[in-house]
Coordinates of C-alpha atoms in Angstrom, one line a residue:
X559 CA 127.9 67.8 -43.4
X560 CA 128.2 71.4 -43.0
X561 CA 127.2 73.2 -40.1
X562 CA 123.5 74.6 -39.9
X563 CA 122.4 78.5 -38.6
X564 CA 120.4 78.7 -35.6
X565 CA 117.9 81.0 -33.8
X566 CA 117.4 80.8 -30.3
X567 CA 115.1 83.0 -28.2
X568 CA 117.1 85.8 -26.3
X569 CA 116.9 84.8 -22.4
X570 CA 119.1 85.9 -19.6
X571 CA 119.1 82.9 -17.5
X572 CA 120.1 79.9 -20.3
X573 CA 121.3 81.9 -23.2
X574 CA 125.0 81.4 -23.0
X575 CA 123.9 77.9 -22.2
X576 CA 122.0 77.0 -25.3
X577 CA 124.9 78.9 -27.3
X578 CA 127.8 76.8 -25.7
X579 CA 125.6 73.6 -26.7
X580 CA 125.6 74.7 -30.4
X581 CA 129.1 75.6 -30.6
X582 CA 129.9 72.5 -28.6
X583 CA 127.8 70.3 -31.6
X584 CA 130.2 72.1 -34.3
X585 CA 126.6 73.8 -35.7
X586 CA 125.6 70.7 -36.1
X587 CA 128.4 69.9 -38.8
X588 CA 130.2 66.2 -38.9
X589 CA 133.2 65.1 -40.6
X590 CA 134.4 61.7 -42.3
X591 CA 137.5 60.7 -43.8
X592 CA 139.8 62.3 -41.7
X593 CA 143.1 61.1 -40.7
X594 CA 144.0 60.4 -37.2
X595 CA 142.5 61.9 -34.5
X596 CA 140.0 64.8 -35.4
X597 CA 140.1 68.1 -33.8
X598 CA 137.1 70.8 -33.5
X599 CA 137.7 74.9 -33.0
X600 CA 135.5 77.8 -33.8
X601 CA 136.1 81.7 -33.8
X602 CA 133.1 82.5 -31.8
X603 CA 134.0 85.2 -29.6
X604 CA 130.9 87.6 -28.9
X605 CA 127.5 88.8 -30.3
X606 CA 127.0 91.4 -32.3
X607 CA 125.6 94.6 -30.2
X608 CA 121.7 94.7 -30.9
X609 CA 118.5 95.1 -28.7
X610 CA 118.8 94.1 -25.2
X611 CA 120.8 90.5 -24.8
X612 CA 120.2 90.0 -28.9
X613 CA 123.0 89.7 -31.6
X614 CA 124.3 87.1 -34.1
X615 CA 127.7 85.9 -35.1
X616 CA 128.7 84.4 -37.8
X617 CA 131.2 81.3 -36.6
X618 CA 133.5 79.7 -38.8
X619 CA 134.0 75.9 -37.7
X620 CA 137.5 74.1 -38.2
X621 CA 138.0 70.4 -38.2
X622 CA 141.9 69.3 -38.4
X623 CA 143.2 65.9 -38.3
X624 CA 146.8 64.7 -39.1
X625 CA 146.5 65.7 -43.1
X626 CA 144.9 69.5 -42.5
X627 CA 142.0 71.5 -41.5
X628 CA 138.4 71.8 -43.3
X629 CA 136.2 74.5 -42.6
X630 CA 132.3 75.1 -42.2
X631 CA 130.4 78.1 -41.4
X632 CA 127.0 79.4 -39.8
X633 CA 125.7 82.0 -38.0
X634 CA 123.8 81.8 -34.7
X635 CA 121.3 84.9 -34.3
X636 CA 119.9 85.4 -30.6
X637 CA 116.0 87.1 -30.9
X638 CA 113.7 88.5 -28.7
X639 CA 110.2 88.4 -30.2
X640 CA 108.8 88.0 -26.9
X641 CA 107.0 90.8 -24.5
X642 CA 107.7 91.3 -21.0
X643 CA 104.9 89.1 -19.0
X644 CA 102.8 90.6 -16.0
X645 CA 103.5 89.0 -13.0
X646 CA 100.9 91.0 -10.9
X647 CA 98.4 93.1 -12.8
X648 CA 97.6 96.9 -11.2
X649 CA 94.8 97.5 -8.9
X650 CA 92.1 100.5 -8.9
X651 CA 92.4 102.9 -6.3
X652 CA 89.7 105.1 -5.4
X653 CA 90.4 108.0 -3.4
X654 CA 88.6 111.1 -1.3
X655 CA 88.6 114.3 -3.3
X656 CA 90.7 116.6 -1.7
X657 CA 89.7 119.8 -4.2
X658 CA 93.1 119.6 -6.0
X659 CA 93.2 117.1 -8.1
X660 CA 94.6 114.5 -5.4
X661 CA 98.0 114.5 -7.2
X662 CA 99.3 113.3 -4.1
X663 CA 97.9 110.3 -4.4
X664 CA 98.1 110.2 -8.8
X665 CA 101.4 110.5 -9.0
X666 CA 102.9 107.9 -6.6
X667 CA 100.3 105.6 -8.4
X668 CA 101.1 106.0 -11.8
X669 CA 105.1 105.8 -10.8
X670 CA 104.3 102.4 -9.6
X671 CA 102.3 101.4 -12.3
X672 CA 99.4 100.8 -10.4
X673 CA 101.3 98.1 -8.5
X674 CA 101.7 96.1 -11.8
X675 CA 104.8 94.1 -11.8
X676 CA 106.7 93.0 -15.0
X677 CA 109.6 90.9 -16.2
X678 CA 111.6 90.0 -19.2
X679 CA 114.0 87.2 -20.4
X680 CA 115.6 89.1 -22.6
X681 CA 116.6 92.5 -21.1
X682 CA 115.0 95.7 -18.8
X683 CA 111.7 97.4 -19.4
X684 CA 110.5 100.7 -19.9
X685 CA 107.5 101.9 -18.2
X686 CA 104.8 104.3 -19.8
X687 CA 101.2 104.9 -19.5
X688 CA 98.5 107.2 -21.2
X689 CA 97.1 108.9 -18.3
X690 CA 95.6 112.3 -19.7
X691 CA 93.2 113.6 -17.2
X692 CA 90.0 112.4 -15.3
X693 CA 86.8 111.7 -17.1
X694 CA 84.0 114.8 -15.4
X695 CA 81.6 113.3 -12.9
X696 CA 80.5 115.9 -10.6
X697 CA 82.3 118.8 -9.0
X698 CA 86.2 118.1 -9.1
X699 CA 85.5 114.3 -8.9
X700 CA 86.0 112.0 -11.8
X701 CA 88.1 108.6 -12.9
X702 CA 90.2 107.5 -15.5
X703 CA 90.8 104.3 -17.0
X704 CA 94.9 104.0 -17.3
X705 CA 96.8 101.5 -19.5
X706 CA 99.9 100.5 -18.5
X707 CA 102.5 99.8 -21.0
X708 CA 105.4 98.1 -20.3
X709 CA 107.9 97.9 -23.3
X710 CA 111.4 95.7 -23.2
X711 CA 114.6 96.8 -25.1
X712 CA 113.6 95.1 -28.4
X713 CA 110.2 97.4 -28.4
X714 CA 108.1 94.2 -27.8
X715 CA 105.3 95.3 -25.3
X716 CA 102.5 93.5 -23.2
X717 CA 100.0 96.1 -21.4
X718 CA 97.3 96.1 -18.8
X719 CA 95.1 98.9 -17.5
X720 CA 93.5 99.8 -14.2
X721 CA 91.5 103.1 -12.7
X722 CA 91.9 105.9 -11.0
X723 CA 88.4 107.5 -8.9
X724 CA 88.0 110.6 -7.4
X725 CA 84.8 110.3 -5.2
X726 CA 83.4 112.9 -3.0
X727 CA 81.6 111.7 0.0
X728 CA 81.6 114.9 2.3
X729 CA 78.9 117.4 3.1
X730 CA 79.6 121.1 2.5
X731 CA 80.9 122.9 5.9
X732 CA 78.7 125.2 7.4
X733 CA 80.8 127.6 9.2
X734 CA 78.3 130.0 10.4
X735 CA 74.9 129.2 11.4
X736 CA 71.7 130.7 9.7
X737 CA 70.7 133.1 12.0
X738 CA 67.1 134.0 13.7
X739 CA 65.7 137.1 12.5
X740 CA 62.4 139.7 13.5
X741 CA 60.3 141.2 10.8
X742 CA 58.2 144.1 12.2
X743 CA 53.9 143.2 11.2
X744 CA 52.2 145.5 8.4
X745 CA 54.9 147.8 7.3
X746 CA 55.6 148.3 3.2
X747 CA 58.6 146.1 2.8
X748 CA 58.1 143.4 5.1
X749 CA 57.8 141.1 2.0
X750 CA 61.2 142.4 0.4
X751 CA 63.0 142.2 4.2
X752 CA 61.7 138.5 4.3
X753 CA 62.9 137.4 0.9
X754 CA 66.5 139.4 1.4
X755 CA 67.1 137.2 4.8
X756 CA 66.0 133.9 2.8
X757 CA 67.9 135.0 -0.4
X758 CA 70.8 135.1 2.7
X759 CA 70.3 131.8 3.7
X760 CA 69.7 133.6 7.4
X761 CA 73.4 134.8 7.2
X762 CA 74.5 130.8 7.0
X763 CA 78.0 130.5 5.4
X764 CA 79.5 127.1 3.5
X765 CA 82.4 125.9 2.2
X766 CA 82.7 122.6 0.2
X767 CA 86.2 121.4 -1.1
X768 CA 85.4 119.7 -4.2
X769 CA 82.7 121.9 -5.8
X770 CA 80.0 124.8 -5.9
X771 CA 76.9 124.9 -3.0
X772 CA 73.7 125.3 -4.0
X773 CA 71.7 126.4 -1.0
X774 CA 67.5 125.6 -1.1
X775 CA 65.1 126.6 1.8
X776 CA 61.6 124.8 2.9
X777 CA 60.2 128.7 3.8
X778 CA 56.8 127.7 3.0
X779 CA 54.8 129.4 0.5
X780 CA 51.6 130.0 2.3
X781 CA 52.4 131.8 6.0
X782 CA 49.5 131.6 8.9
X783 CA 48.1 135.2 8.4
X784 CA 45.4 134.7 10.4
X785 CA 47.2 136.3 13.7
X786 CA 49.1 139.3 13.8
X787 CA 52.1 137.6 15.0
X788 CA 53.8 134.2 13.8
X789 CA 56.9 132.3 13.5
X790 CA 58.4 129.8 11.3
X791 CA 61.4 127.6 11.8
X792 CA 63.4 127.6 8.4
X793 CA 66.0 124.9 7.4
X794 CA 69.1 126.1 5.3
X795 CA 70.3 123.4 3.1
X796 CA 73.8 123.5 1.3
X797 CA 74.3 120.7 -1.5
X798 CA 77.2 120.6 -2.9
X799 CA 77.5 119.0 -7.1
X800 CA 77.7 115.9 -5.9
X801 CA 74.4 115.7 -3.5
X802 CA 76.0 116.4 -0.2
X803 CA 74.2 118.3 2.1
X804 CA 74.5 120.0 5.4
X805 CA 71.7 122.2 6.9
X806 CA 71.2 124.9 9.2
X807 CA 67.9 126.0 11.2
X808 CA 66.9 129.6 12.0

């Protein structure tokens, strides 16, 4: 009976293992009739070179008794149709927007895969992921969903995906304080001098890191004329794209 191919799955641990067994079995080939005490040999040296620990070789099998030798052959091919598996998957990470597109944080996570962790039986992996930029929320905040690809040496893949968040939770700064102010009764521009102080925020200044203000007053709209003198106390608000405020009185 001649000796049978085989295909065994590429794996680092047991491969050479599950090869010596074949080659030990002759391929699986038997002899009868022979003469004396029967002898076994093979020509197996190495694999071909293929993807990661793949290859095939084709082995010739020799039986020799006392009366000559008889030969068989096969060919053992070593495969990898397997993907690399995910030990642990990636995890989100949400992060505070620093007004620069936090690549300090981005990049570290994307090099590690978002914490993902990968092997494969049958050789190293490659690393990628599609990351393009974050999706527009509001001011420079903003996430992105991020799939992990991890790819072995025979191109077989496995991938998982996790995201990235940019929040923004802090209020603009005020820097300077809205200032009071004295409008003179009954002359011709007292309207104009009022709006121009309010249109000032009362001299208040804000910065926000992640965005543009937009500054609002509660001036009311109806003033007590019924005295010659009056005062109101105005708040200041800066909001920022995302909703946060800080206010200043004057």
């Amino acid at each position: 009976l001649g000796a049978t191919d085989t295909t065994i799955e590429s794996n680092i641990e047991n491969q050479d293992d599950t090869i010596q067994s074949w080659l030990d079995n002759h391929g699986g080939a038997t002899a009868s009739g022979f003469c004396g005490e029967l002898m076994w040999s093979h020509n197996f040296s190495d694999l071909s070179n293929e993807c990661g620990i793949t290859g095939n070789a084709v082995v010739t099998f020799m039986a020799t008794d006392e009366c000559g030798t008889a030969e068989t052959t096969a060919t053992v091919n070593v495969v990898d149709s397997s993907p690399p598996l995910f030990l642990n998957q990636p995890t989100d990470l949400i992060v505070e927007c620093n007004g620069t597109g936090n690549q300090a944080d981005l990049i570290p996570w994307l090099i590690d895969h978002g914490g993902a962790v990968a092997q494969d039986n049958g050789g190293n992996i490659t690393w990628s992921n599609d990351y393009a930029t974050l999706n527009d929320s509001c001011g420079s905040s903003g996430n992105a969903s991020v799939i992990f690809t991890a790819t072995d040496e025979c191109d077989n893949y496995s991938t998982t995906y996790a995201t990235f968040t940019v929040e923004d939770h802090f209020s603009p700064m005020i820097s300077v304080a809205a200032q009071d102010t004295f409008i003179e009764c009954g002359l011709p521009n007292t309207q104009a001098t009022l709006q121009n102080y309010l249109d000032r925020q009362g001299g208040a200044q804000a910065s926000d890191l992640c965005g543009n203000i937009a500054w609002t007053n509660d001036f009311p709209l109806v003033v007590d004329t019924c005295h010659a003198s009056t005062n109101v106390s105005v708040n200041f608000t800066a909001m920022d794209e995302c909703g946060n405020n800080d206010s200043t009185t004057a």
